[in-house]
XYZ file of C-alpha atoms in Angstrom:
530
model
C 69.254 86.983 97.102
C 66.850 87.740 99.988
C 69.034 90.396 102.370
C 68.271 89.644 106.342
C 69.662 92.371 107.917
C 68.903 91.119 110.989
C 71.412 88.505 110.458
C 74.068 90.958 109.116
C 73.117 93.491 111.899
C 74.142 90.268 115.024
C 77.113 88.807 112.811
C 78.734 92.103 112.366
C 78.178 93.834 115.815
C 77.341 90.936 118.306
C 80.927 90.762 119.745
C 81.323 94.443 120.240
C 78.168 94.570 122.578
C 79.568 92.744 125.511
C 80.693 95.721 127.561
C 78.405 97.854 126.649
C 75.111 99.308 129.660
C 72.385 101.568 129.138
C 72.206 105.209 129.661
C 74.109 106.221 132.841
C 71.688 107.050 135.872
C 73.248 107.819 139.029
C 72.323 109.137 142.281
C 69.755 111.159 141.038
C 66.696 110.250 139.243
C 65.038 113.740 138.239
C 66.658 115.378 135.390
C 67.718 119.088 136.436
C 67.110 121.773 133.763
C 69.093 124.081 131.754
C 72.827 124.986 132.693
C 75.682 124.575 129.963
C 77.344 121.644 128.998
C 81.327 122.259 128.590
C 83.051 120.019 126.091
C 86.651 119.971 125.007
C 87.160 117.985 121.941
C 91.008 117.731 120.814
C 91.802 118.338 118.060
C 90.015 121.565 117.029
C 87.473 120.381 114.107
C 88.428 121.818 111.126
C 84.402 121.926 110.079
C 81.258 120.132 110.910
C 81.880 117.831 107.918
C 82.840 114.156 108.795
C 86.846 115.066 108.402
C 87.694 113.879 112.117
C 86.131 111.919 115.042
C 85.648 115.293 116.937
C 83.999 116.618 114.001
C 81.251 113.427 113.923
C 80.870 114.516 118.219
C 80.315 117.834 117.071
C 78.266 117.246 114.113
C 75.737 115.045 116.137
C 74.366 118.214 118.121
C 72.584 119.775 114.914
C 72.324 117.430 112.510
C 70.174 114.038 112.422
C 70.382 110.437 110.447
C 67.236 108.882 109.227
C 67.666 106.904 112.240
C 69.598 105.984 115.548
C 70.584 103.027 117.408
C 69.579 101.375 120.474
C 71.826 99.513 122.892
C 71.967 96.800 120.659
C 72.545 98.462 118.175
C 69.150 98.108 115.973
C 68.118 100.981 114.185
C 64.649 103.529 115.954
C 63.501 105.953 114.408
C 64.880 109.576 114.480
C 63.918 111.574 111.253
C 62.402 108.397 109.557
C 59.599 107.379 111.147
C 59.847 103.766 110.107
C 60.908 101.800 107.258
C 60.450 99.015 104.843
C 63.128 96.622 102.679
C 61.767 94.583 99.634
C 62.612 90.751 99.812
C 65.161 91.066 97.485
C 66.956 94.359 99.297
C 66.499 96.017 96.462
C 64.337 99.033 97.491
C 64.345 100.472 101.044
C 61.386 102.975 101.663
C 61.607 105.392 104.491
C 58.618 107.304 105.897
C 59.468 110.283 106.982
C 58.677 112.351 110.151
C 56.210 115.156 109.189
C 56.732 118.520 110.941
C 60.443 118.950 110.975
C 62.098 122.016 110.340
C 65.604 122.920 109.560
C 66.796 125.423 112.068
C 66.178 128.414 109.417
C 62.969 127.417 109.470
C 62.503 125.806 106.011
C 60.661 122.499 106.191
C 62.760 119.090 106.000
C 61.579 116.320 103.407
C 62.484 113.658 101.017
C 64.795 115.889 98.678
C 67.058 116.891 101.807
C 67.371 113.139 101.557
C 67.901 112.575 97.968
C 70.440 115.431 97.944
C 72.095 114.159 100.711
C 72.786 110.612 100.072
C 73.048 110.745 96.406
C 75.707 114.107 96.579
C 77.160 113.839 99.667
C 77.326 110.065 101.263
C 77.997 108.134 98.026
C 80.584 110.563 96.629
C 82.771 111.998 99.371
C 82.313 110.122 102.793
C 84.957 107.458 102.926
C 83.471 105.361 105.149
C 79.772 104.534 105.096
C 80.102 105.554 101.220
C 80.962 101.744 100.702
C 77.364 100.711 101.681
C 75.704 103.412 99.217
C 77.749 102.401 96.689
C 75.062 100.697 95.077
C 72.196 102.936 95.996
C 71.477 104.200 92.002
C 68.464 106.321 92.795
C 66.406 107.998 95.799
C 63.112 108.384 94.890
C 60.595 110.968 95.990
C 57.378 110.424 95.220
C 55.900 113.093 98.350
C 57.756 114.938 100.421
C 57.571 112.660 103.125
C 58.963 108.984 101.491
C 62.240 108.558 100.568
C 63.011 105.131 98.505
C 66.372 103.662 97.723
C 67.002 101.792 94.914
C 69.607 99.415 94.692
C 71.955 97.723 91.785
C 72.582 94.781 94.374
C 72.048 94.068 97.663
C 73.575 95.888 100.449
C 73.392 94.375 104.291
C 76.090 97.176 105.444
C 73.941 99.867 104.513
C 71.458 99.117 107.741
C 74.459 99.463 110.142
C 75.303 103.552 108.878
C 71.981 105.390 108.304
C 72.558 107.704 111.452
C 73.805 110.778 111.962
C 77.338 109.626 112.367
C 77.697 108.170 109.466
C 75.076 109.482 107.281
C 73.749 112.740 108.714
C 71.128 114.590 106.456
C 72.024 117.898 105.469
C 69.791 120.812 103.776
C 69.810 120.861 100.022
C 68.260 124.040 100.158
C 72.099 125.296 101.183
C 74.431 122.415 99.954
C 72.723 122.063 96.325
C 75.062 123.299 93.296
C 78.213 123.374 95.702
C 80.838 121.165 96.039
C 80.254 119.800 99.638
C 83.511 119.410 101.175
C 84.260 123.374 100.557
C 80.500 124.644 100.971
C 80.673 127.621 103.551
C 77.808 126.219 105.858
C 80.211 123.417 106.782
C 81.503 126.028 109.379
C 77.913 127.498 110.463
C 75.553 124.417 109.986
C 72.157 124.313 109.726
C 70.469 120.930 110.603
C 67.538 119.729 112.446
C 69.081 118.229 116.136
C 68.087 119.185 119.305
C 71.110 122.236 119.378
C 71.304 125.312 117.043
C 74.914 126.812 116.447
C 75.390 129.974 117.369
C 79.247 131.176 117.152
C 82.948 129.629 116.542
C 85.717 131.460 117.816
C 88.632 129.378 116.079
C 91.049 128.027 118.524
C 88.985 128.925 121.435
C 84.886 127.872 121.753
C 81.874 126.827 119.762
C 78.763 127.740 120.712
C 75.786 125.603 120.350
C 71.949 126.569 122.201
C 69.137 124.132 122.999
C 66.840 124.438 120.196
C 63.286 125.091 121.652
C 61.405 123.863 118.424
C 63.247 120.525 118.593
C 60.769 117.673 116.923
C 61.553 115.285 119.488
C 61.257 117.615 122.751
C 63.804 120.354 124.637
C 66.780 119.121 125.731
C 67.481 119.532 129.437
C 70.423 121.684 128.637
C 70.618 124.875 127.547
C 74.008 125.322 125.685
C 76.866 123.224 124.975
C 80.030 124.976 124.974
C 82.701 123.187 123.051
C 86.272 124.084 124.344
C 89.429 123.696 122.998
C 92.631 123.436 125.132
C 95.657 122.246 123.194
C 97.941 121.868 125.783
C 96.870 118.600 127.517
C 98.629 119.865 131.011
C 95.913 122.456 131.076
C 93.441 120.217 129.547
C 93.819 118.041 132.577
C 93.681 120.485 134.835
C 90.470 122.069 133.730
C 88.577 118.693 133.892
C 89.727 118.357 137.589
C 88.569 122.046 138.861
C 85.466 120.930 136.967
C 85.604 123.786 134.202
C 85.329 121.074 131.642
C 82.335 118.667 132.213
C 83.603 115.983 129.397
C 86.560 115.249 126.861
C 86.343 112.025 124.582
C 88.623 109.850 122.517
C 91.492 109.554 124.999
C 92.003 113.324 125.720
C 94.713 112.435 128.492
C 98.399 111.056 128.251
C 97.425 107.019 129.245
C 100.172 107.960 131.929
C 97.751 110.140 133.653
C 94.966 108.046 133.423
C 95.201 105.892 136.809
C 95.892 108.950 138.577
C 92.757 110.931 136.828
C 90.514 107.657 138.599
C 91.455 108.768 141.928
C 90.479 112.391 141.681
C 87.147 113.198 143.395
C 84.141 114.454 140.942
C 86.304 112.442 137.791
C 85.395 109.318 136.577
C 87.226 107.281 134.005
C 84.663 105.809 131.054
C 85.105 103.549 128.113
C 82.143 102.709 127.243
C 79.902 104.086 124.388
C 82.956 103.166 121.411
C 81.654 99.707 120.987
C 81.621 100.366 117.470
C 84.732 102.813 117.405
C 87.589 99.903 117.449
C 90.685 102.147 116.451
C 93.139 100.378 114.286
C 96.746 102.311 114.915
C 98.647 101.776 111.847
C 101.627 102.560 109.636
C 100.817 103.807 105.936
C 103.690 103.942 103.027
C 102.973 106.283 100.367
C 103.188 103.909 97.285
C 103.480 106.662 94.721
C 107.086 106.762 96.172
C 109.053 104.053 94.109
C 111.527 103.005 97.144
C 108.164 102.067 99.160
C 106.605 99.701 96.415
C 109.885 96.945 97.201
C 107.822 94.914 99.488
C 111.399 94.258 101.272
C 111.762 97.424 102.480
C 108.536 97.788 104.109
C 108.617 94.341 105.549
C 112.189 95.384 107.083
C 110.442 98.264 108.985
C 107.660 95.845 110.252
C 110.357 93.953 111.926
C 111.942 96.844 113.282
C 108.850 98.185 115.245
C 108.516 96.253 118.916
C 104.664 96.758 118.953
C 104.313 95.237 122.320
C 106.935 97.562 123.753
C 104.436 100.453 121.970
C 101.737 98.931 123.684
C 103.255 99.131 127.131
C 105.608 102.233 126.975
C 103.228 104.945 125.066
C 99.840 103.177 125.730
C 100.697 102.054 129.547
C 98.572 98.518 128.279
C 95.370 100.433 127.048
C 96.087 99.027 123.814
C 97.305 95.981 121.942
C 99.495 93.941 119.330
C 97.342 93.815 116.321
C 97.918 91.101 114.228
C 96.123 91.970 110.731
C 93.761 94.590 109.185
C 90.970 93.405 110.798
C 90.559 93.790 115.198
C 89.838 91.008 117.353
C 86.584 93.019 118.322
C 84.829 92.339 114.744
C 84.606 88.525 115.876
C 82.623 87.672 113.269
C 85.269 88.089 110.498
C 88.575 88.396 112.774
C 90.920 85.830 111.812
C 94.782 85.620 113.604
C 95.782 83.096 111.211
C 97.636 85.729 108.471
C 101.417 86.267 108.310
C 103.264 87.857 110.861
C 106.068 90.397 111.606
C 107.399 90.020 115.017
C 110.437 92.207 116.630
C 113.731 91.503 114.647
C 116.002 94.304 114.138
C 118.451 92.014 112.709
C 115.906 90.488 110.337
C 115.242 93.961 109.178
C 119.364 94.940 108.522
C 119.061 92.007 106.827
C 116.200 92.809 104.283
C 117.117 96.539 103.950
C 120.611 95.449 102.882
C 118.424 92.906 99.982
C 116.465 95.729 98.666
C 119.471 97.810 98.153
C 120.170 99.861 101.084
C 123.251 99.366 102.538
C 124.695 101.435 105.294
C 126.103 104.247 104.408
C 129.447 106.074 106.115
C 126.872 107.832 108.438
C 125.192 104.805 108.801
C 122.285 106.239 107.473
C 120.768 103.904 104.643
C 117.503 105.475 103.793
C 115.873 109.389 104.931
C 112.275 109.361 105.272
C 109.549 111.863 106.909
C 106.878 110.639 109.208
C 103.474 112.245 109.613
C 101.878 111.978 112.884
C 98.538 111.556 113.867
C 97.636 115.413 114.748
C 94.937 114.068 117.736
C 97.425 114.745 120.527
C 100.674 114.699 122.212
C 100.617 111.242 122.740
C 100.273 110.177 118.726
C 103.497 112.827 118.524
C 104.861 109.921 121.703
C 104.050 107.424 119.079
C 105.864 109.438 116.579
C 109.524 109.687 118.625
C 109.061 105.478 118.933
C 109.017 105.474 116.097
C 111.724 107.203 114.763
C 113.851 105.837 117.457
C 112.996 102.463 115.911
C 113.725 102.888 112.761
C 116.940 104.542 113.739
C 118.599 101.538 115.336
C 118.221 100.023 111.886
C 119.759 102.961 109.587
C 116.418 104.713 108.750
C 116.863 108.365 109.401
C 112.895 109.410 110.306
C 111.865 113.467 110.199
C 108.876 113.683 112.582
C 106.001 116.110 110.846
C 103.600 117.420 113.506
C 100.764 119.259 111.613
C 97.111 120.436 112.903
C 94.230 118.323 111.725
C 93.509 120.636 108.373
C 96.985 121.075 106.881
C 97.312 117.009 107.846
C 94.305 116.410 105.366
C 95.724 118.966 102.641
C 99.133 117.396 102.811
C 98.590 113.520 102.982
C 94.613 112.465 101.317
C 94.890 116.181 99.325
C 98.643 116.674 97.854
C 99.907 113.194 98.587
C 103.221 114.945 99.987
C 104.515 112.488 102.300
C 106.423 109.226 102.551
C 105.249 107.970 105.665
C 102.124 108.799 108.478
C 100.686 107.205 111.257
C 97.052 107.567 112.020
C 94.226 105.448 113.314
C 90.810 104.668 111.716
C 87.692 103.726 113.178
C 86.978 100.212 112.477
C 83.181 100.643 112.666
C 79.993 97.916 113.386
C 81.847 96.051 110.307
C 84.668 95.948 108.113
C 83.316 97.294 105.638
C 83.622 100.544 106.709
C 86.808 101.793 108.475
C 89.065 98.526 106.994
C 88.352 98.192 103.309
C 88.189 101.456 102.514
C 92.451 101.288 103.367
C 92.899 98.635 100.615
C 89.707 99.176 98.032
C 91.213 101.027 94.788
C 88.135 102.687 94.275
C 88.968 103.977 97.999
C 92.130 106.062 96.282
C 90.032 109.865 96.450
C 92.660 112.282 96.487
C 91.390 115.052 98.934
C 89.036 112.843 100.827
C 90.209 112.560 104.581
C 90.606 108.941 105.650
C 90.409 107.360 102.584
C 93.058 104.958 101.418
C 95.460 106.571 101.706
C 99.032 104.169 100.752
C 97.445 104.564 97.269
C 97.452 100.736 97.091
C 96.004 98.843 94.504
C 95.284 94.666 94.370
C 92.623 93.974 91.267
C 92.905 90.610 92.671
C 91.940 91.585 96.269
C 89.287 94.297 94.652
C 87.257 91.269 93.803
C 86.823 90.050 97.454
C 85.925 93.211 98.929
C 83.316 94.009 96.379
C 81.897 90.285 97.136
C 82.033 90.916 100.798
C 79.571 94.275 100.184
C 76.882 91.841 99.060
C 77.531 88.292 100.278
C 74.414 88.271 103.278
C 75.301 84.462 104.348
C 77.794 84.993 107.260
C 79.776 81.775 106.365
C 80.720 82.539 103.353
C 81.043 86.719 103.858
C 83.421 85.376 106.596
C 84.920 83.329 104.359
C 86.185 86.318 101.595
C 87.330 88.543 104.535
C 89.593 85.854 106.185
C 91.066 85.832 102.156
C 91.289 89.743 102.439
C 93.186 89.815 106.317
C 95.302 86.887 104.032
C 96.143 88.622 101.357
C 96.117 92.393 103.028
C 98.491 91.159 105.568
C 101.190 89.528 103.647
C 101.462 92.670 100.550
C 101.895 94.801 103.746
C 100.953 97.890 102.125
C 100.155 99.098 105.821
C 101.703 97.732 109.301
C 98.940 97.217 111.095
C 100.578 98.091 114.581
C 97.423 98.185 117.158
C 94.534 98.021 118.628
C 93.161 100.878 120.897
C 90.990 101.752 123.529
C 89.524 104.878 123.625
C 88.150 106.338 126.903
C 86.325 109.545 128.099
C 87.263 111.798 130.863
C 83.662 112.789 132.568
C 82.543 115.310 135.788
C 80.275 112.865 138.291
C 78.249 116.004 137.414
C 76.961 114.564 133.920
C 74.294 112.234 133.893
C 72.634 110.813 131.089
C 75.715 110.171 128.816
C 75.150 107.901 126.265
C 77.201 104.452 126.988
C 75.661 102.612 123.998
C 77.756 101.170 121.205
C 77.445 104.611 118.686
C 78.006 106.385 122.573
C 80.788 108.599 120.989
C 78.377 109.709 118.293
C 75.092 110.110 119.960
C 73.955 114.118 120.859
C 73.936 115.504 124.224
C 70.044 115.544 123.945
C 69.902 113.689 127.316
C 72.212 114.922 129.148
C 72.075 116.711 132.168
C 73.926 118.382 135.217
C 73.446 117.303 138.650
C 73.741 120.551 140.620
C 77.037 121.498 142.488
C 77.488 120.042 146.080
């Protein structure tokens, strides 16, 4: 099979370009130098390691991919200087950029590479690990080439080779530890345009421009990463201007039509053209009462997702209707079994499966997990739970930080229900499978599947997806998977989101592209006070 990744590159990303415009340039055209760059990301990262959205913003300062994306989302060069693919996609050869250092000053080459994707990518990142899968070897036969060799074709694997989804770390310092606990994952050392200097847990990172950067100084001279938990003070900073920018929705919806009226604020949603959040609902199928597909389809019915939509979200989100968004065009089908509001349908099934109403009226006791990225995912929570209350489901809310979330749901599996969103990426491949994919079950990997749900049937049409390059018939097998996902139910697939950014009219040169979210601050810059 001859891979054309040029035709898997348009098919999977081609609808999620629409919105998106080039770097932002405003009123003036002449960068200004220096100053520092204040950041609040919520929640706290619990590392540098790709454990959380905030982590991947943070990440992206120090460390590099083998390449980035352009505004359409075709891969330039960043630490490979260009590339190669055999006509059969088995063997990818990257030429890498000569000179680079790692900020300790040891030189970066091909076995930072090896290390990296054959220790690191393909063993414990849940989501662009599916397109590695079948990368069996990295050869290195000089320091400065790096070739993949494949079992099978892989078109996905073109679509994560940057840094925030496959960021190269030093083997030098990762080598012969396991790398989800390895102590640099608080201090990193990578080869970006920033250096980190200090983390003061639960109040700042510090990151400084690095003034050997390979691909020239960045205008600023520090980021300062904030964090502000309570998002009443969090809004207040951003509008006395003592926070310059906060991503991924870091204000109540409620506020956000107010926040566009304040002077030196602006409202912006682009640069998550490839983010696509999919809100869902996750059982924990090691629990026996959860594997009676009556009792989950009862609390499908008994969420009103449009009433979620307009009540928590104030309309910046949407009624999903399967696994896969609208956004990802290319596979998105609407055509899969649906759950629509009916409390009475759900009395009805819970009573089938064996759970009548007890002299309480309680019929079942549950506990919920919430999505620790804010107040309003604990919102989301209490909607829940009020739901599921008017048909006898007694819900305990759980409101844990981002670390002790990961320990207790993807770690010890102690839970019965959570709530949580997952990137849905360039293509499904990466932040949908992965929730259904057996070989997805990695107990202590954040974000992996975590229902513990398991289809050998459906197994075979994801793995055919991975390597089928004709769109037609890749389309084909996912519009079986939405199918077949859909109506086992293993998940409620509740909605689609829109993430925005809260930005100072200060910062110029923020990166609106489709990986915007993901991209460093290299470019940035602060227009001087007025």
């Amino acid at each position: 099979m001859t891979i054309d990744r040029r035709a898997f590159m348009r098919n999977s990303v081609a609808a999620l370009l629409a919105s998106t415009v080039p770097f932002d340039i405003r009123a003036e055209d002449r960068p200004r130098e220096g100053g520092t760059f204040i950041v609040n990301l919520e929640p706290e990262p619990s590392s540098f390691l790709f454990n959380s959205n905030t982590a991947g913003v943070l990440a992206g300062q120090v460390v590099e991919g083998l390449v980035e994306y352009d505004r359409d989302y075709k891969p330039v060069p960043a630490l490979a200087e260009r590339w190669e693919a055999s006509p059969d996609g088995l063997t990818i050869t990257f030429h890498l950029r000569r000179g680079v250092k790692w900020h300790d000053g040891k030189p970066f080459t091909s076995a930072d590479v090896q290390y990296t994707v054959l220790e690191v990518v393909k063993k414990v990142n849940p989501r662009a690990g599916t397109a590695y899968k079948a990368v069996q070897a990295v050869d290195t036969p000089d320091p400065y080439t790096a070739i993949f060799r494949l079992s099978e074709p892989s078109p996905a694997i073109w679509a994560v080779l940057s840094a925030g989804e496959a960021a190269i770390l030093p083997r030098h310092l990762y080598e012969g530890k396991p790398p989800l606990t390895n102590e640099w994952n608080n201090k990193l050392i990578g080869t970006g345009p920033f250096v980190f200097k200090e983390w003061q847990r639960g109040d700042y990172i510090l990151l400084e421009r690095n003034p050997e950067y390979w691909g020239g100084k960045p205008h600023l001279n520090r980021v300062r990463i904030k964090t502000i938990t309570d998002p009443g003070a969090r809004a207040a900073a951003l509008e006395a201007g003592e926070v310059h920018y906060s991503p991924f929705s870091p204000v109540a919806p409620s506020e956000v039509a107010r926040l566009k009226t304040v002077p030196g604020l602006r409202i912006e949603t682009g640069g998550y053209g490839i983010f696509v959040p999919q809100f869902f609902f996750d059982f924990n199928l090691d629990r026996p009462q959860f594997r009676d597909k009556r009792l989950r389809t009862a609390f499908a019915h008994a969420i009103d997702r449009q009433a979620m939509a307009d009540k928590v979200w104030f309309g910046l989100a949407k009624v999903a209707t399967g696994p896969i968004p609208s956004a990802q065009a290319a596979a998105y089908t609407s055509d899969t079994t649906q759950y629509p509001y009916d409390p009475a349908r759900a009395e009805q099934l819970l009573d089938a499966a064996g759970l009548p109403r007890k002299a309480d009226g309680v019929r079942l006791r549950i506990t919920h997990h919430t999505m620790p990225y804010g107040d309003v995912f604990k919102r989301v929570g209490e909607f829940l739970k009020e739901s599921l209350k008017q048909v006898g489901v007694e819900v305990e809310l759980v409101n844990l930080d981002l670390g002790q979330f990961h320990r207790t749901v993807f770690g010890d599996r102690n839970f019965d229900t959570f709530s949580t969103y997952y990137a849905a990426g360039a293509d499904p491949q990466f932040g949908v499978l992965r929730r259904y994919w057996t070989k997805t079950i990695a107990k202590g990997v954040p974000w992996s599947n975590g229902t513990g749900y398991s289809n050998p049937a459906l197994d075979k049409i994801i793995e055919a997806s991975f390597t089928e390059n004709d769109p037609a018939r890749r389309r084909d097998l996912l519009v079986q998977f939405q199918k077949i996902a859909q109506d086992d139910l293993p998940s409620i697939n509740l909605l689609e989101l829109q993430h925005y950014s809260v930005v100072s009219t200060r910062v110029h040169g923020l990166s609106t592209f489709p990986d915007g979210y993901a991209k460093s601050f290299k470019d940035i810059w602060l227009e001087a006070r007025s």
